[in-house]
Tab-separated table of C-alpha atoms in Angstrom:
chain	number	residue	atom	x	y	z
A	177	UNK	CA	-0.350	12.588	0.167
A	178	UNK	CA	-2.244	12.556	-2.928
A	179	UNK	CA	-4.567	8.971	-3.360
A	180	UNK	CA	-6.243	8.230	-6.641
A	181	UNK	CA	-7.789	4.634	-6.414
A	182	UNK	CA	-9.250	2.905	-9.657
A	183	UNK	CA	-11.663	0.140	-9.819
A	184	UNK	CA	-11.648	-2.113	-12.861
A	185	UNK	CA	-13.960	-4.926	-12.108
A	186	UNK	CA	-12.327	-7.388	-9.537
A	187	UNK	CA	-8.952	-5.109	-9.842
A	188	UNK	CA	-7.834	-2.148	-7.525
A	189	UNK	CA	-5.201	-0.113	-8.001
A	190	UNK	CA	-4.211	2.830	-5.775
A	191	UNK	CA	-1.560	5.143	-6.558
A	192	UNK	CA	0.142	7.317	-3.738
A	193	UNK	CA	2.326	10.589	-4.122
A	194	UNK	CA	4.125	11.812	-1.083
A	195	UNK	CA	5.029	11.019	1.962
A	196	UNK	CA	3.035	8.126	3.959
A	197	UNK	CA	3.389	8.502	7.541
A	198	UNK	CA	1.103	9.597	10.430
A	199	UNK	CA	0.007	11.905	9.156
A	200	UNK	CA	-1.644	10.270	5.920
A	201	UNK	CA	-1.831	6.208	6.460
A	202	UNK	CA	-5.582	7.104	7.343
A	203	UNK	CA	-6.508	8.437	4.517
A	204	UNK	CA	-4.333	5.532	2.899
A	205	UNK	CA	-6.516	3.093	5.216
A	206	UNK	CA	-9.335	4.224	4.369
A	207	UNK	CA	-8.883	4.656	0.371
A	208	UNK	CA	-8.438	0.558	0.726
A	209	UNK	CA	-11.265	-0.292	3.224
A	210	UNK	CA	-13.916	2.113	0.887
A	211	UNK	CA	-15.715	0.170	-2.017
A	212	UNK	CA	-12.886	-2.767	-1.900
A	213	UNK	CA	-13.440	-6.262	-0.296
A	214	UNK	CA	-11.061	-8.968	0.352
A	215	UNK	CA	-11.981	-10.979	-3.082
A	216	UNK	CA	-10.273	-8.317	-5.132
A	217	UNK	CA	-6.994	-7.735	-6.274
A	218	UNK	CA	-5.537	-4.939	-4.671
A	219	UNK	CA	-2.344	-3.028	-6.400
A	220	UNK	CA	-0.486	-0.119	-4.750
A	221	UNK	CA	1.942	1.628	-6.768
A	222	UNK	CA	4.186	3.404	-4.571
A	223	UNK	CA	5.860	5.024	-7.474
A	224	UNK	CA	5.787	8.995	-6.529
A	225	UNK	CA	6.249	8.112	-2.354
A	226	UNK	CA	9.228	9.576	-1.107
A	227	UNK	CA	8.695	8.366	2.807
A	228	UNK	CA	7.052	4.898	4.667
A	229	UNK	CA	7.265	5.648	8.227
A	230	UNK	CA	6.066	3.223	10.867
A	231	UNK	CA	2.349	4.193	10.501
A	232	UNK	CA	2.672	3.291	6.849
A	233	UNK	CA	4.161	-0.097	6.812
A	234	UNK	CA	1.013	-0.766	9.902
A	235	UNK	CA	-1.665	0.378	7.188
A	236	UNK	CA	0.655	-1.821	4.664
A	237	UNK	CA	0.785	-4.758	6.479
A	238	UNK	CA	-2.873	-4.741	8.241
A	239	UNK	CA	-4.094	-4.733	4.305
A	240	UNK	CA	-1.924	-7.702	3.332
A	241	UNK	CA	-3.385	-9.513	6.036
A	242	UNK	CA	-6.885	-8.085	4.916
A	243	UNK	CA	-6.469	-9.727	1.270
A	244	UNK	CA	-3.676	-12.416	1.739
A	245	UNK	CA	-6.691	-15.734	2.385
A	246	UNK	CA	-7.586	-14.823	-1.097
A	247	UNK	CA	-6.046	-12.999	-4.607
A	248	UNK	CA	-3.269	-10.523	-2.352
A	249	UNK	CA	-2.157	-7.591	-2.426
A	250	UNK	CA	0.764	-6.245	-4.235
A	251	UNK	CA	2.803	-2.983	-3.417
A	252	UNK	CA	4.628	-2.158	-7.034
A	253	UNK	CA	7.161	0.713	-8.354
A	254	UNK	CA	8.664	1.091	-4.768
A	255	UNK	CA	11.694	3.345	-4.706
A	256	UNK	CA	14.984	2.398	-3.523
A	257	UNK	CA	14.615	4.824	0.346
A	258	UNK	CA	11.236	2.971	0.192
A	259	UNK	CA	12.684	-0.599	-0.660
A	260	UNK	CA	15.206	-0.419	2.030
A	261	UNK	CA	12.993	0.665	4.704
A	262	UNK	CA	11.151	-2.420	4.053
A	263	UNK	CA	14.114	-4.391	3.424
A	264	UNK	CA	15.264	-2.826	7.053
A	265	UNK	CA	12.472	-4.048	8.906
A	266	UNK	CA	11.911	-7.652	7.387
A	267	UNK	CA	8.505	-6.431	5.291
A	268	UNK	CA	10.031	-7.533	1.896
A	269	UNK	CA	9.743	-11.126	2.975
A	270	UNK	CA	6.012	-10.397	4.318
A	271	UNK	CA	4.939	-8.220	1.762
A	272	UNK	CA	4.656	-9.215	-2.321
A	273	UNK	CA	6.506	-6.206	-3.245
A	274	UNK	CA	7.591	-6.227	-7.309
């Protein structure tokens, strides 16, 4: 899994490439709990991921809740294996995925 996070102000946006499983939602975890507090608006582009395994949609779902009492997160560019596990599983009514 390959992480590069930019900070633009009050804006975040981390991009993944690869698979995020168990192997790699800590590094994903911490990548969004490093230099970025609740206030901010938080992007993930999921464009290059090929795999969300159950570890994943934890470190997915633990940030929403992390940034949802103020501007949000938002999970972008998700692929269609990545759309339909979280379609599977009921995320993509939790989650603001675009």
């Amino acid at each position: 899994m390959n992480i590069v996070k930019t900070i633009d102000g009050s804006h975040v946006s981390i991009t993944l490439d690869g698979f995020l499983d168990t192997n790699t939602s800590a590094e994903l975890k911490q990548a969004v709990e490093m230099d970025v507090t609740p206030d901010m608006d938080l992007t993930i582009d999921c464009a290059k991921v090929e795999y969300v395994s159950s570890a994943g949609l934890r470190v997915f779902l633990a940030t929403h809740k992390k940034f949802a009492a103020a501007k949000g997160l938002v999970i972008k560019n998700v692929n269609d294996t990545v759309k339909e596990v979280l379609s599977l599983t009921g995320f993509d009514g939790i989650l603001n995925v675009q």
